[in-house]
Amino acid sequence: MEKVWKYNDRGNSRRRALRLVSELFDSEQHSEGQVEDNLELTVCVDDSGESDMEISDEESDHQNFEEDVEDKEVHGETAASVEDQSDLGEPCSQRDSDLQSSLADWAIEFGISLIALSAPLTILKVHHSSLPKDGRTLLKTKTSYSITSIAGGVFHYCGILNSVRKILDKVWHTVGDKHVFKLQLNFDGLPLFKSTATQFWPILGLLQGHTKAPVLIGLFCGTSKPNSLADYLHDLVQELKMLRDGFLFKQKTFFLHVASVVCDTPARAFIRGVKSHTGYRGCDKCHQTCVWKSNRMTFPEVNAKRRTDESFRQETDEKHHIQHSPLADIGIDMVTCFPHDYMHLVCLGVMRRLLDLWMSTIGPLHCRISSIQASMVSNRLLALRSYIPNEFARRPRALADRCRWKATELRQFLLYTGPVVLNDVLQPQIYDNFMLFEDVKIHGNLDLISGFPFENFLGNLKKLVRGPCNPLTPFDRRFASHNKLVNLKFLRLAVDGIVVKLNERDSCVKIDNKLVLVQNIVEDKGAVYLVGNEYKQKYVRLCHAGVKDETREGSKTEWKDVY
């Protein structure tokens, strides 16, 4: 009897591919007979080879993975047979369950499409009858979502409490009753394709002090930004009202308040319902009429009257407001709770402008540096590449590529490498000006009002979009599957977002005011230890290449358990 195929992705091509594979293995199954049973026993091996994956270094884990697979196959052929089946430590059904979990983690970690995942599942099902044939079954993909048509597009609201539930499960026992969680919100537009105007407008949230990764609260999809701010924010505002009054979780009462809303300038103007920064009354922080000069909008007044939360709610400056923002109705301060994002203003704005003033012809002569000095700075930056740890997204590049530097590279230059490589290059007064920073009085350090985590999250969201036809519905399914925990293991230690590995870049740590060079990571009885050399004494000097040279003095350092 001919099988009925119900795959609806990629239609005929997928059905033909899976039908051919299934018919091929059905014919082999009838011809080989008992061989299939032996093959099933072959894969039910002891877990003694499981540690091979754990000790492979990430720098060469792809090559080592292939070697580990070969070792496990040889071990399976020698260890598993019909005679010693009774000696196996656990039943095959348990191993098949572990295999399903590992395959699901692998597919999620490496972004395997459903078509590419379903093809090997059909092959593996010959040897593991408990495996599903379809990738959607393996990933337990949800098939029903609440998607509504609002504001000129479609909208799916995940919910604040649903999105942060996993975080609350981890931290609820560490905080007291009636604890107030601080939520940071982010709104931004995300173009999906170059050939169409389809775009996402996600609502992201971040629990400050408890996680560094944002969560998805809501997602709008349309050909432009939402045409109704009230409809776009309705579900969010209603839930914030409820959470502000308190909610019960694990027999404890918690509260949630919005600490800040971090957006770029166009999105901030849209969410606040005010004129954009290009308007004559577009300043967020003060009452002044801008001046159009040299083909740009300027803000000449430095002592203008400051805007306040009260004046914003009363809309005293009518020319500044366009529409009413629903966020003003739930106690959010519409001026102080909307800080300027330093990623766009400082890194992509001021820092890039300073580099242009120092190195191009647009800057004053007394500020410029010579080509020899620019080459010296570039050499110093390139010499630092081997010492930049894993926590930095990118390694330094030469100044010749500064026009292509990303925001993370400009931040790294501003806060870390710049003060080192520019030493003795810039004039003292220019160098001292480069080192000055203003204290953030309301929200704390710059990382607390940064757009970097949200921009990184948006990049990951875009990777889950596969086609322009109704992208929201398939995106919801992929995001729900991708949001699962991944159990892949590597030889590294990750604690509070800090990664420690045995390479030169990520092996130097500071523990209890001790500077340690990690040589090994040991796990014993569930406890993890770092084994390394402790620097007894050290001093820092600036080499000609701009590299910090840390020299040990005194007695020879011995091996010590430091964690």
XYZ file of C-alpha atoms in Angstrom:
563
model
C 0.000 0.000 0.000
C 1.380 3.361 -0.960
C 2.304 5.643 1.910
C 0.609 9.005 2.322
C 3.009 11.941 2.662
C 1.803 15.069 4.426
C 4.790 17.378 4.133
C 3.876 20.879 3.053
C 7.312 22.566 2.980
C 8.961 22.884 -0.423
C 6.215 20.593 -1.820
C 7.238 18.207 -4.568
C 11.021 18.323 -4.102
C 10.801 17.329 -0.476
C 8.223 14.578 -1.097
C 10.294 13.044 -3.886
C 13.482 13.077 -1.807
C 11.901 11.483 1.238
C 9.902 8.982 -0.827
C 13.040 7.754 -2.612
C 14.970 7.403 0.639
C 12.095 5.580 2.317
C 11.561 3.177 -0.587
C 15.280 2.452 -0.731
C 15.497 1.472 2.897
C 12.183 -0.414 2.810
C 13.613 -2.625 0.066
C 16.820 -3.144 2.046
C 14.781 -3.948 5.142
C 12.927 -6.779 3.365
C 16.092 -8.204 1.800
C 18.368 -8.089 4.850
C 15.901 -9.582 7.320
C 17.641 -10.230 10.575
C 20.471 -7.778 9.829
C 18.311 -4.922 11.027
C 18.088 -6.431 14.511
C 21.863 -6.738 14.677
C 22.255 -3.155 13.564
C 19.901 -2.022 16.302
C 22.014 -3.839 18.858
C 25.175 -2.287 17.445
C 24.184 1.229 18.371
C 23.135 0.288 21.901
C 26.620 0.532 23.354
C 27.992 1.443 26.735
C 28.469 5.149 27.543
C 32.138 4.752 28.357
C 33.079 6.696 25.232
C 30.991 9.675 26.253
C 33.932 11.566 27.730
C 35.578 11.844 24.302
C 33.380 14.798 23.382
C 33.968 16.524 26.679
C 37.759 16.665 26.434
C 37.959 17.932 22.841
C 39.276 21.489 22.542
C 37.028 23.959 20.739
C 39.837 25.079 18.447
C 39.864 21.659 16.770
C 36.583 20.133 17.918
C 35.382 19.526 14.359
C 38.340 17.293 13.566
C 38.249 15.587 16.945
C 34.509 15.013 16.606
C 35.073 12.915 13.491
C 37.766 10.909 15.305
C 35.465 10.396 18.273
C 32.693 9.094 16.033
C 35.076 6.572 14.478
C 36.275 5.452 17.920
C 32.712 5.002 19.142
C 31.743 2.975 16.065
C 34.693 0.604 16.577
C 33.902 0.326 20.257
C 30.260 -0.441 19.447
C 31.171 -3.253 17.058
C 33.363 -4.953 19.657
C 31.277 -4.287 22.744
C 27.734 -4.970 21.595
C 26.558 -8.322 20.326
C 23.696 -10.735 20.849
C 25.632 -12.702 23.460
C 26.501 -9.778 25.770
C 23.246 -7.869 25.352
C 22.432 -8.587 28.991
C 25.594 -6.754 30.063
C 24.466 -3.458 28.638
C 24.004 -0.820 31.337
C 20.681 0.604 30.152
C 17.920 -0.383 27.724
C 17.957 0.663 24.086
C 14.824 2.741 24.528
C 16.683 4.999 26.941
C 19.536 5.375 24.478
C 17.085 6.194 21.702
C 15.609 8.880 23.933
C 19.082 10.292 24.553
C 19.741 10.181 20.811
C 16.577 12.176 20.126
C 17.614 14.779 22.684
C 21.118 15.019 21.214
C 19.803 15.353 17.669
C 17.378 18.067 18.745
C 20.156 19.980 20.510
C 22.410 19.623 17.475
C 19.717 20.895 15.099
C 18.959 23.892 17.308
C 22.608 24.789 17.958
C 23.614 24.812 14.278
C 20.344 26.113 12.786
C 19.529 23.010 10.743
C 16.474 23.497 8.546
C 13.498 21.147 8.837
C 14.155 19.662 5.387
C 17.816 18.967 6.169
C 16.841 17.491 9.540
C 14.079 15.242 8.216
C 16.314 13.568 5.605
C 18.801 11.948 8.072
C 15.922 11.094 10.403
C 14.469 8.915 7.648
C 17.816 7.136 7.339
C 18.319 6.719 11.080
C 14.800 5.402 11.584
C 15.869 2.151 9.888
C 18.215 1.512 12.823
C 16.200 3.313 15.517
C 12.510 2.651 15.084
C 11.579 5.052 17.903
C 12.942 8.080 16.037
C 10.379 10.237 14.223
C 10.553 10.790 10.488
C 9.810 14.494 10.602
C 12.002 17.169 12.131
C 8.977 18.990 13.526
C 8.123 15.969 15.650
C 11.700 15.738 16.924
C 11.809 19.412 17.891
C 8.266 19.273 19.328
C 7.366 22.301 17.286
C 4.191 24.090 18.285
C 1.558 24.335 15.585
C -0.888 26.867 17.061
C -0.107 30.500 17.836
C -2.211 33.525 18.635
C -1.555 35.962 15.789
C -3.772 39.018 15.384
C -4.024 41.685 12.698
C -3.332 45.130 14.158
C -1.758 48.455 13.181
C -1.329 47.598 9.511
C 0.327 44.198 10.055
C 0.218 41.019 12.132
C 1.254 40.746 15.770
C 2.116 37.919 18.152
C 2.370 38.678 21.866
C 4.429 36.205 23.906
C 3.984 37.959 27.255
C 6.459 39.263 29.810
C 5.795 36.605 32.444
C 5.885 33.745 29.931
C 9.165 34.999 28.473
C 10.987 35.434 31.816
C 9.587 32.298 33.478
C 12.788 30.307 32.920
C 14.811 33.112 34.500
C 12.464 33.259 37.484
C 12.789 29.495 37.946
C 16.531 29.976 38.442
C 16.552 33.029 40.696
C 13.325 32.928 42.720
C 14.973 31.175 45.705
C 17.834 33.718 45.807
C 15.596 36.775 46.265
C 13.281 37.608 49.112
C 9.545 37.989 49.227
C 8.169 41.217 47.669
C 11.310 41.630 45.574
C 11.093 44.227 42.797
C 12.496 43.097 39.445
C 13.765 45.803 37.107
C 12.802 45.363 33.465
C 14.536 47.116 30.580
C 12.555 47.412 27.349
C 13.749 47.804 23.790
C 11.895 48.647 20.573
C 13.471 48.691 17.142
C 12.766 48.025 13.489
C 14.389 45.059 11.761
C 14.330 44.942 7.914
C 14.193 41.332 6.740
C 14.920 41.451 3.020
C 16.511 43.804 0.532
C 13.909 43.188 -2.166
C 10.796 43.804 -0.046
C 9.717 46.243 2.644
C 8.733 43.479 5.105
C 10.108 44.186 8.547
C 9.849 43.108 12.183
C 9.200 45.442 15.098
C 9.977 43.260 18.145
C 9.399 44.154 21.784
C 12.393 42.930 23.797
C 12.931 42.828 27.539
C 15.861 42.271 29.870
C 15.772 41.599 33.622
C 18.582 43.737 34.938
C 20.869 42.076 37.453
C 19.685 38.557 36.638
C 20.493 37.975 32.974
C 22.479 39.495 30.146
C 20.382 38.044 27.332
C 17.108 39.703 26.256
C 13.838 37.841 25.802
C 11.174 38.267 23.155
C 7.960 39.786 24.551
C 6.088 40.597 21.347
C 6.652 40.672 17.597
C 5.010 42.830 14.938
C 5.414 42.104 11.222
C 4.403 44.475 8.438
C 5.622 46.516 5.499
C 6.295 49.521 7.751
C 6.312 50.398 11.427
C 2.961 50.003 13.257
C 0.540 52.723 12.173
C -1.146 52.757 15.584
C 1.047 53.138 18.657
C -1.880 52.415 20.992
C -2.673 49.052 19.336
C 1.001 48.085 19.184
C 1.559 48.679 22.918
C -1.883 47.623 24.200
C -1.020 44.085 25.388
C 2.285 45.227 26.851
C 0.697 48.062 28.818
C -2.041 45.826 30.216
C 0.445 43.238 31.473
C 2.751 45.882 32.925
C -0.162 47.228 34.963
C -0.774 43.759 36.373
C 2.870 43.031 37.151
C 3.364 46.446 38.719
C 0.699 45.604 41.319
C 2.436 42.301 42.137
C 2.268 38.673 41.016
C 2.593 35.313 42.776
C 5.410 32.940 41.824
C 6.510 29.865 43.829
C 4.577 31.055 46.888
C 6.342 34.428 46.785
C 5.014 37.827 45.807
C 7.138 39.752 43.316
C 6.819 43.113 41.615
C 8.121 44.270 38.252
C 8.884 47.871 37.300
C 10.241 49.297 34.061
C 13.688 50.738 34.838
C 14.520 52.123 31.399
C 13.632 51.962 27.713
C 16.678 51.735 25.427
C 16.127 52.548 21.736
C 17.901 54.253 18.921
C 16.814 57.803 18.124
C 14.078 57.105 15.492
C 12.522 54.289 17.551
C 12.671 56.382 20.726
C 10.764 59.211 19.043
C 8.143 56.761 17.735
C 7.541 55.062 21.102
C 7.334 58.413 22.930
C 5.042 59.863 20.270
C 7.158 62.972 19.657
C 8.982 64.724 16.821
C 12.048 63.036 15.393
C 15.559 64.381 15.953
C 15.392 66.023 12.524
C 12.458 68.230 13.573
C 12.744 71.791 14.818
C 11.389 70.715 18.231
C 13.045 67.309 18.221
C 15.373 67.567 21.254
C 14.493 64.926 23.881
C 16.077 66.665 26.834
C 15.489 70.411 26.513
C 13.114 73.071 25.183
C 14.786 74.731 22.225
C 14.119 75.426 18.590
C 16.742 73.797 16.396
C 18.569 75.621 13.619
C 19.126 74.265 10.113
C 22.747 74.947 9.246
C 25.158 73.412 6.718
C 22.575 70.873 5.558
C 21.982 69.511 9.039
C 19.871 70.194 12.110
C 21.856 71.800 14.923
C 21.170 72.464 18.603
C 23.018 75.722 19.356
C 21.693 76.438 22.864
C 23.612 74.907 25.765
C 21.588 76.413 28.641
C 18.052 75.799 27.385
C 15.245 74.856 29.761
C 15.297 71.134 30.475
C 12.341 68.864 29.831
C 10.843 67.079 32.850
C 8.575 64.088 33.228
C 5.800 66.331 34.497
C 6.044 68.763 31.586
C 5.998 65.829 29.175
C 2.782 64.408 30.668
C 1.138 67.832 30.547
C 2.410 68.315 26.968
C 3.429 71.905 27.653
C 5.436 71.941 24.406
C 2.676 71.131 21.930
C 4.985 71.321 18.920
C 7.129 68.555 20.397
C 4.306 66.005 20.644
C 2.679 64.111 17.774
C 0.505 61.539 19.565
C -0.109 60.236 23.072
C 2.083 57.338 24.202
C 0.341 54.615 26.262
C 3.532 54.137 28.293
C 2.887 57.496 29.981
C -0.291 56.047 31.549
C 1.489 53.380 33.618
C 3.924 55.558 35.525
C 6.939 55.342 33.201
C 8.961 58.570 33.246
C 8.982 59.593 29.606
C 12.170 61.667 29.912
C 14.426 60.098 32.543
C 13.480 56.494 31.649
C 14.551 56.993 28.028
C 18.345 57.361 28.202
C 20.432 57.988 25.115
C 21.982 54.774 23.868
C 25.753 55.072 23.977
C 26.199 52.407 21.308
C 24.806 54.727 18.638
C 25.781 58.092 20.094
C 29.193 57.425 21.633
C 30.620 54.439 19.754
C 29.159 54.911 16.276
C 28.988 58.686 16.692
C 31.635 60.391 18.805
C 34.346 57.703 18.625
C 34.131 57.367 14.857
C 34.143 61.148 14.518
C 37.283 61.421 16.650
C 39.096 58.886 14.474
C 38.172 60.896 11.386
C 39.417 64.120 12.986
C 42.740 62.529 13.915
C 43.446 60.662 10.690
C 41.616 62.315 7.778
C 41.832 65.747 6.191
C 38.623 67.039 7.807
C 40.274 67.611 11.190
C 42.321 70.652 12.270
C 46.053 70.401 11.652
C 46.964 70.492 15.345
C 44.751 67.419 15.949
C 45.949 65.203 13.115
C 48.543 62.474 13.424
C 51.111 61.639 10.790
C 51.046 58.559 8.584
C 53.998 57.165 10.539
C 52.070 57.554 13.797
C 48.967 55.994 12.242
C 51.060 53.020 11.114
C 52.476 52.716 14.643
C 48.964 52.653 16.146
C 47.875 50.025 13.607
C 50.868 47.831 14.427
C 50.054 48.083 18.125
C 46.440 47.102 17.475
C 47.462 44.094 15.387
C 49.956 43.032 18.076
C 47.086 42.886 20.586
C 45.034 40.398 18.531
C 46.540 37.358 20.221
C 45.685 38.703 23.672
C 42.028 39.663 23.154
C 39.878 37.166 25.137
C 36.748 35.399 23.982
C 34.403 37.922 25.635
C 35.167 40.433 22.857
C 33.129 39.828 19.723
C 35.916 40.974 17.381
C 39.672 41.322 17.435
C 41.386 44.622 16.628
C 41.877 45.627 13.030
C 44.184 48.221 11.484
C 43.189 51.874 11.302
C 42.993 51.570 7.526
C 39.808 49.557 8.057
C 38.279 52.003 10.552
C 35.472 52.957 8.139
C 34.295 49.344 8.333
C 34.648 48.977 12.096
C 31.522 47.737 13.836
C 30.129 49.255 17.016
C 31.776 46.549 19.132
C 35.171 47.399 17.645
C 34.688 51.095 18.344
C 33.644 50.290 21.925
C 36.708 48.108 22.358
C 38.938 50.907 21.085
C 37.240 53.505 23.290
C 37.309 51.561 26.559
C 40.183 49.068 26.266
C 42.734 49.190 23.470
C 42.616 52.901 22.610
C 44.147 54.213 25.870
C 47.020 51.747 25.372
C 47.839 52.173 21.677
C 47.379 55.970 21.660
C 49.784 56.531 24.528
C 52.682 58.801 23.426
C 50.992 59.273 20.032
C 48.354 61.923 20.652
C 49.207 65.256 22.148
C 48.677 65.298 25.948
C 45.646 67.593 25.881
C 43.976 65.540 23.139
C 44.791 62.257 24.873
C 43.402 63.529 28.193
C 40.189 64.641 26.453
C 39.898 61.171 24.947
C 40.089 59.665 28.444
C 37.351 61.828 30.036
C 33.989 60.157 30.819
C 30.874 61.558 32.461
C 29.271 59.751 35.367
C 25.895 58.246 34.610
C 23.894 59.507 37.551
C 20.506 57.916 37.034
C 20.943 54.487 35.464
C 24.458 53.476 36.484
C 27.268 52.324 34.216
C 27.115 52.415 30.441
C 26.384 48.701 30.095
C 23.063 49.212 31.887
C 21.823 51.552 29.140
C 23.520 49.886 26.200
C 21.847 48.679 23.042
C 24.488 46.006 22.375
C 22.588 43.012 23.851
C 19.422 43.969 21.980
C 21.232 44.444 18.666
C 22.870 41.032 19.062
C 19.479 39.495 19.807
C 17.959 41.093 16.699
C 20.729 39.579 14.604
C 19.864 36.123 15.923
C 16.158 36.717 15.248
C 16.841 37.559 11.633
C 18.691 34.275 11.132
C 15.469 32.386 11.918
C 13.618 33.971 8.987
C 13.726 31.716 5.925
C 11.300 33.177 3.378
C 9.328 36.337 2.567
C 5.914 34.639 2.433
C 4.120 35.286 5.743
C 7.366 35.228 7.789
C 5.778 35.632 11.245
C 4.060 32.236 11.500
C 7.060 30.020 10.599
C 9.291 32.317 12.649
C 7.212 31.648 15.774
C 7.631 27.906 15.293
C 11.382 28.140 14.786
C 11.841 30.522 17.701
C 9.941 28.223 20.073
C 12.184 25.312 19.062
C 15.354 27.401 19.125
C 14.559 28.649 22.629
C 15.353 25.250 24.139
C 18.479 24.567 26.161
C 21.441 23.114 24.302
C 23.447 20.384 25.994
C 26.593 20.362 23.846
C 29.760 20.147 25.919
C 33.225 21.539 25.222
C 36.432 21.905 27.184
C 35.733 25.311 28.688
C 34.244 26.872 31.786
C 31.506 29.490 31.490
C 30.602 31.395 34.668
C 28.305 34.445 34.596
C 28.998 34.976 30.911
C 32.799 34.770 31.330
C 34.463 31.994 29.332
C 37.702 30.382 30.522
C 39.623 28.183 28.088
C 43.163 26.856 27.837
C 44.273 28.996 24.909
C 46.405 32.104 25.254
C 43.506 34.512 24.874
C 41.154 33.154 27.547
C 43.413 31.571 30.177
C 44.274 34.600 32.330
C 41.789 35.178 35.180
C 41.613 37.089 38.432
C 40.244 35.232 41.464
C 40.219 36.745 44.959
C 42.646 39.473 43.831
C 45.010 36.796 42.505
C 46.142 36.866 38.889
C 46.215 33.278 37.599
C 47.248 31.698 34.293
C 44.959 28.659 33.892
C 46.659 25.482 32.702
C 43.897 22.920 33.159
C 40.180 22.563 33.962
C 39.400 19.571 36.173
C 36.033 18.114 37.169
C 35.960 15.823 40.203
C 32.801 14.525 41.912
C 30.659 17.260 40.427
C 33.039 20.074 41.451
C 35.034 22.091 38.899
C 38.614 23.202 39.595
C 40.941 25.524 37.755
C 44.584 24.513 37.923
C 47.141 27.133 37.024
C 50.087 29.344 37.851
C 49.582 32.241 40.229
C 51.557 35.408 39.665
C 53.263 36.220 42.969
C 54.315 39.714 41.933
C 53.740 41.624 38.754
C 54.230 44.990 37.141
C 52.824 46.367 33.919
C 54.848 48.192 31.304
C 54.062 49.392 27.798
C 56.188 47.723 25.150
C 57.101 49.308 21.826
C 54.369 47.287 20.175
C 51.807 48.597 22.616
C 51.361 45.236 24.396
C 50.990 45.051 28.144
C 53.928 42.988 29.375
C 53.296 41.344 32.741
C 56.527 40.117 34.304
C 56.797 37.827 37.300
C 59.394 38.448 39.974
C 60.453 36.715 43.161
C 60.201 32.991 43.811
C 59.203 30.549 41.131
C 55.460 30.054 40.860
C 54.041 26.648 41.741
C 50.945 24.795 40.595
C 47.905 25.600 42.697
C 44.219 24.778 42.803
C 42.579 28.156 42.479
C 38.886 27.288 42.091
